[in-house]
Amino acid sequence: MAIFEVDASKCTGCGACVRDCAFGALRFDASGHPVLAAPDKCMRCQHCLAVCPTGAVRLDGKGAEDCVNADHAELPTPAAVGNWLRLRRSVRQFKDVDVDPRELDSILHVLGNTPTGCNARSLTFSCFRNRRSMRMMRESFLEFIARPSRKPLPRWIAVQIRRMNADEGDLFFRGASGLLVVSSDPANPAVTTPREDVTLACANFELLANASGIATCWCGFLGLVERELPGLVECLVGVPAGHPFAAMLFGVSGIRYPRGVARDGAARIVYR
């Protein structure tokens, strides 16, 4: 149950929190201060905390002092965001070095702010953070595929596995020094959009990682192999078969792109 608190000395009774409560969990009490009248309706979205002009509201122990101040935050301009979209590249050449663990830890903590459907917040970030953990994961990947009594592998997988075993290339993990797997638990009754949640979290990771100079590449092959060999991701990461997930490779880029690409107008735009 959410813990809703109001500092009466700061609260002006403006009603901003009550009006912005999407599910009507807040009401005014006899003294004109907001109270959590319907705890079962509270999504713990923290809108009440964010919208309070005087910082009078606390939710689950978090107050204004724990939040980014919108009036003083450094934000990118629309032009800067547009440049990022144009310059973003899927990197498939990585240097044989690890990402700064402090930078990675900071990114993953910020990533907890990724929105989820109905504010379910039922995401798990499973991270292979360095070359050592990636090497162990890669070995487990090959061992799982080599288990007896497996059905015949599709040719496109079998060829790449032979190349990996012969150390002639790695289509699946590209020599990246890290891998993030974001998963959601569809058995959680609060989860309404598990696939969208994991995809958005990976997209936000890409944004944050690139802003920190960390190269990324979507690891879609992991999902394709899981379809052929259910249980692979559970073996590697602990994500149960059938649970939605998305994966992102990351590391220090081994290539530099002097410019972006020209795709403005590539999508069909229909105004209604």
Coordinates of C-alpha atoms in Angstrom, one line a residue:
M1 CA 0.0 0.0 0.0
A2 CA 1.3 3.5 -0.9
I3 CA 2.3 5.8 1.9
F4 CA 1.0 9.3 1.2
E5 CA 2.1 12.2 3.4
V6 CA 1.5 15.9 3.3
D7 CA 3.5 18.6 5.1
A8 CA 0.7 20.9 6.3
S9 CA 3.1 23.8 6.7
K10 CA 3.9 23.8 3.0
C11 CA 0.5 22.7 1.6
T12 CA -1.6 25.6 0.2
G13 CA -4.6 23.5 -0.6
C14 CA -4.3 24.4 -4.3
G15 CA -5.7 21.0 -5.3
A16 CA -3.1 20.3 -8.1
C17 CA -2.4 16.8 -6.8
V18 CA -6.1 15.9 -6.4
R19 CA -6.9 17.1 -10.0
D20 CA -3.9 15.3 -11.5
C21 CA -4.6 12.0 -9.8
A22 CA -5.7 9.9 -12.8
F23 CA -7.7 7.4 -10.8
G24 CA -9.2 9.6 -8.2
A25 CA -7.3 8.2 -5.2
L26 CA -6.9 11.6 -3.6
R27 CA -9.5 13.7 -1.8
F28 CA -9.6 16.7 0.4
D29 CA -10.0 16.2 4.1
A30 CA -12.0 18.5 6.5
S31 CA -8.9 20.7 6.9
G32 CA -8.6 21.3 3.1
H33 CA -5.5 19.1 2.7
P34 CA -5.2 16.1 0.3
V35 CA -5.4 12.6 1.7
L36 CA -5.2 9.2 0.1
A37 CA -8.8 8.3 0.4
A38 CA -8.8 5.3 -2.0
P39 CA -5.5 3.5 -1.5
D40 CA -6.5 0.6 -3.8
K41 CA -6.8 3.1 -6.7
C42 CA -3.3 4.6 -6.2
M43 CA -0.9 3.6 -9.1
R44 CA 2.1 5.0 -7.1
C45 CA 2.9 7.1 -10.3
Q46 CA 4.2 10.0 -8.1
H47 CA 2.3 12.6 -10.2
C48 CA 1.1 14.1 -6.9
L49 CA 4.7 14.5 -5.8
A50 CA 5.8 15.9 -9.2
V51 CA 2.9 18.4 -9.6
C52 CA 2.9 19.9 -6.1
P53 CA 4.2 23.5 -6.5
T54 CA 5.5 23.8 -2.9
G55 CA 7.0 20.3 -2.5
A56 CA 4.5 19.4 0.3
V57 CA 3.8 15.9 -0.9
R58 CA 5.8 12.7 -0.1
L59 CA 4.9 9.3 -1.5
D60 CA 6.5 6.1 -0.3
G61 CA 9.2 8.1 1.5
K62 CA 10.2 10.1 -1.5
G63 CA 9.9 13.9 -1.5
A64 CA 10.8 17.0 -3.6
E65 CA 14.4 16.7 -2.4
D66 CA 14.7 13.4 -4.2
C67 CA 13.5 14.6 -7.5
V68 CA 14.9 16.6 -10.5
N69 CA 13.7 20.2 -10.4
A70 CA 12.1 21.0 -13.7
D71 CA 13.0 24.7 -13.4
H72 CA 16.8 24.0 -13.1
A73 CA 17.3 20.8 -15.0
E74 CA 19.6 20.8 -18.0
L75 CA 17.6 19.5 -21.0
P76 CA 18.5 19.0 -24.6
T77 CA 17.1 21.3 -27.3
P78 CA 14.8 19.8 -30.0
A79 CA 17.7 20.3 -32.5
A80 CA 20.0 18.3 -30.2
V81 CA 17.5 15.5 -29.9
G82 CA 17.0 15.5 -33.7
N83 CA 20.8 15.3 -34.2
W84 CA 20.9 12.3 -31.9
L85 CA 18.3 10.5 -33.9
R86 CA 20.2 11.2 -37.1
L87 CA 23.6 10.3 -35.7
R88 CA 22.5 7.1 -33.8
R89 CA 24.1 4.0 -35.3
S90 CA 23.8 0.3 -34.5
V91 CA 27.4 -0.5 -33.8
R92 CA 28.7 -4.0 -34.6
Q93 CA 32.4 -3.4 -34.1
F94 CA 33.5 -3.2 -30.5
K95 CA 36.9 -2.7 -28.8
D96 CA 38.1 -5.4 -26.5
V97 CA 37.7 -3.3 -23.4
D98 CA 35.0 -3.1 -20.7
V99 CA 32.6 -0.2 -20.1
D100 CA 33.2 1.9 -17.0
P101 CA 31.1 0.0 -14.4
R102 CA 30.3 3.2 -12.5
E103 CA 28.8 4.7 -15.7
L104 CA 26.9 1.6 -16.4
D105 CA 25.5 1.4 -12.9
S106 CA 24.4 5.1 -13.1
I107 CA 22.6 4.4 -16.4
L108 CA 20.7 1.4 -15.1
H109 CA 19.5 3.2 -12.0
V110 CA 18.2 6.1 -14.1
L111 CA 16.6 3.5 -16.4
G112 CA 14.2 2.7 -13.6
N113 CA 12.3 5.8 -14.6
T114 CA 11.2 4.2 -17.9
P115 CA 7.4 4.4 -18.0
T116 CA 5.4 1.1 -18.0
G117 CA 1.8 0.5 -18.7
C118 CA -0.4 1.3 -15.7
N119 CA 2.8 2.1 -13.9
A120 CA 3.3 -1.7 -13.3
R121 CA 7.1 -1.3 -12.8
S122 CA 7.6 -5.0 -13.2
L123 CA 10.8 -4.9 -15.2
T124 CA 14.0 -6.8 -14.5
F125 CA 17.4 -5.6 -15.9
S126 CA 19.7 -8.6 -16.3
C127 CA 23.1 -7.2 -17.2
F128 CA 26.3 -9.0 -18.3
R129 CA 28.5 -6.1 -17.5
N130 CA 32.0 -7.0 -18.8
R131 CA 34.0 -9.2 -21.1
R132 CA 34.4 -11.9 -18.4
S133 CA 30.7 -12.3 -17.9
M134 CA 30.0 -12.1 -21.6
R135 CA 32.6 -14.9 -22.2
M136 CA 30.9 -17.1 -19.6
M137 CA 27.4 -16.3 -21.1
R138 CA 28.7 -17.1 -24.6
E139 CA 30.0 -20.5 -23.4
S140 CA 26.7 -21.3 -21.8
F141 CA 25.0 -20.3 -25.1
L142 CA 27.0 -22.8 -27.1
E143 CA 26.6 -25.5 -24.4
F144 CA 22.8 -25.1 -24.4
I145 CA 22.6 -25.4 -28.2
A146 CA 24.9 -28.4 -28.2
R147 CA 22.8 -30.4 -25.7
P148 CA 21.7 -33.8 -27.0
S149 CA 18.1 -34.5 -28.2
R150 CA 17.7 -31.1 -29.6
K151 CA 15.7 -30.8 -32.8
P152 CA 17.8 -30.0 -35.9
L153 CA 18.8 -26.4 -36.0
P154 CA 17.8 -24.2 -38.9
R155 CA 20.6 -23.7 -41.3
W156 CA 21.1 -20.1 -40.5
I157 CA 21.7 -20.9 -36.8
A158 CA 23.8 -24.0 -37.5
V159 CA 26.2 -22.2 -39.8
Q160 CA 26.7 -19.4 -37.3
I161 CA 27.3 -21.8 -34.4
R162 CA 30.0 -23.6 -36.4
R163 CA 31.6 -20.3 -37.1
M164 CA 31.5 -19.4 -33.4
N165 CA 33.0 -22.8 -32.4
A166 CA 35.8 -22.3 -34.9
D167 CA 36.4 -18.7 -33.7
E168 CA 35.5 -17.4 -37.1
G169 CA 33.1 -14.7 -36.1
D170 CA 30.1 -14.2 -33.9
L171 CA 26.9 -13.0 -35.5
F172 CA 24.9 -13.2 -32.3
F173 CA 27.0 -11.1 -29.8
R174 CA 29.4 -9.3 -32.1
G175 CA 32.3 -9.2 -29.7
A176 CA 30.4 -6.7 -27.4
S177 CA 31.7 -6.4 -23.9
G178 CA 28.2 -6.3 -22.4
L179 CA 24.6 -7.3 -22.8
L180 CA 21.4 -6.0 -21.2
V181 CA 18.3 -8.2 -21.2
V182 CA 15.1 -6.4 -20.0
S183 CA 12.3 -8.7 -19.1
S184 CA 8.8 -8.4 -17.7
D185 CA 6.6 -10.7 -15.7
P186 CA 3.2 -11.2 -17.5
A187 CA 1.9 -13.1 -14.5
N188 CA 1.9 -9.9 -12.5
P189 CA -1.8 -8.7 -12.6
A190 CA -0.6 -5.1 -12.8
V191 CA 1.2 -5.7 -16.1
T192 CA -0.8 -4.7 -19.1
T193 CA 1.8 -4.0 -21.8
P194 CA 4.8 -6.3 -21.1
R195 CA 6.2 -6.3 -24.7
E196 CA 5.9 -2.5 -25.0
D197 CA 7.5 -2.1 -21.6
V198 CA 10.7 -4.1 -22.3
T199 CA 11.1 -2.5 -25.8
L200 CA 10.8 1.0 -24.4
A201 CA 13.3 0.3 -21.6
C202 CA 15.8 -0.9 -24.2
A203 CA 15.2 2.1 -26.3
N204 CA 15.8 4.3 -23.3
F205 CA 18.9 2.4 -22.5
E206 CA 20.2 3.1 -26.0
L207 CA 19.5 6.8 -25.5
L208 CA 21.3 7.0 -22.2
A209 CA 24.2 4.8 -23.2
N210 CA 24.9 6.7 -26.4
A211 CA 24.7 10.0 -24.5
S212 CA 27.5 8.6 -22.3
G213 CA 29.6 7.5 -25.3
I214 CA 28.7 3.8 -25.0
A215 CA 27.9 2.1 -28.3
T216 CA 24.9 -0.2 -28.6
C217 CA 23.2 -2.7 -30.9
W218 CA 19.8 -4.4 -30.6
C219 CA 20.3 -8.1 -30.0
G220 CA 17.3 -9.3 -31.9
F221 CA 19.0 -12.6 -32.7
L222 CA 18.6 -13.7 -29.1
G223 CA 14.8 -13.6 -29.5
L224 CA 15.0 -15.5 -32.8
V225 CA 17.1 -18.3 -31.4
E226 CA 14.8 -18.5 -28.3
R227 CA 11.9 -19.1 -30.7
E228 CA 13.7 -22.1 -32.1
L229 CA 15.1 -23.3 -28.8
P230 CA 12.7 -22.3 -26.0
G231 CA 14.4 -22.2 -22.6
L232 CA 17.6 -20.7 -23.9
V233 CA 17.1 -17.3 -22.3
E234 CA 15.9 -19.0 -19.0
C235 CA 19.2 -20.9 -19.0
L236 CA 21.4 -17.9 -19.8
V237 CA 19.6 -15.2 -17.9
G238 CA 16.9 -16.7 -15.7
V239 CA 14.0 -15.3 -17.7
P240 CA 11.3 -18.0 -17.8
A241 CA 10.2 -19.2 -21.2
G242 CA 7.3 -17.2 -22.5
H243 CA 8.2 -14.0 -20.6
P244 CA 8.6 -11.0 -22.9
F245 CA 12.2 -9.7 -23.1
A246 CA 14.3 -7.4 -25.3
A247 CA 18.1 -7.3 -25.4
M248 CA 20.8 -4.8 -26.2
L249 CA 24.5 -5.3 -26.8
F250 CA 26.8 -2.6 -25.6
G251 CA 30.5 -1.7 -25.4
V252 CA 33.2 0.7 -26.5
S253 CA 32.8 1.4 -30.2
G254 CA 35.5 0.1 -32.5
I255 CA 34.4 2.4 -35.3
R256 CA 33.6 6.1 -35.8
Y257 CA 30.9 7.4 -38.1
P258 CA 31.9 10.9 -39.2
R259 CA 28.2 11.6 -40.1
G260 CA 24.7 10.4 -39.8
V261 CA 22.4 9.1 -42.5
A262 CA 19.7 10.8 -44.6
R263 CA 16.4 9.2 -43.7
D264 CA 14.2 12.3 -43.1
G265 CA 10.9 11.6 -44.8
A266 CA 11.6 7.8 -45.0
A267 CA 8.4 7.0 -43.1
R268 CA 5.0 7.5 -44.5
I269 CA 3.2 10.4 -42.8
V270 CA -0.6 10.6 -42.9
Y271 CA -2.4 13.6 -41.3
R272 CA -6.0 13.0 -40.3

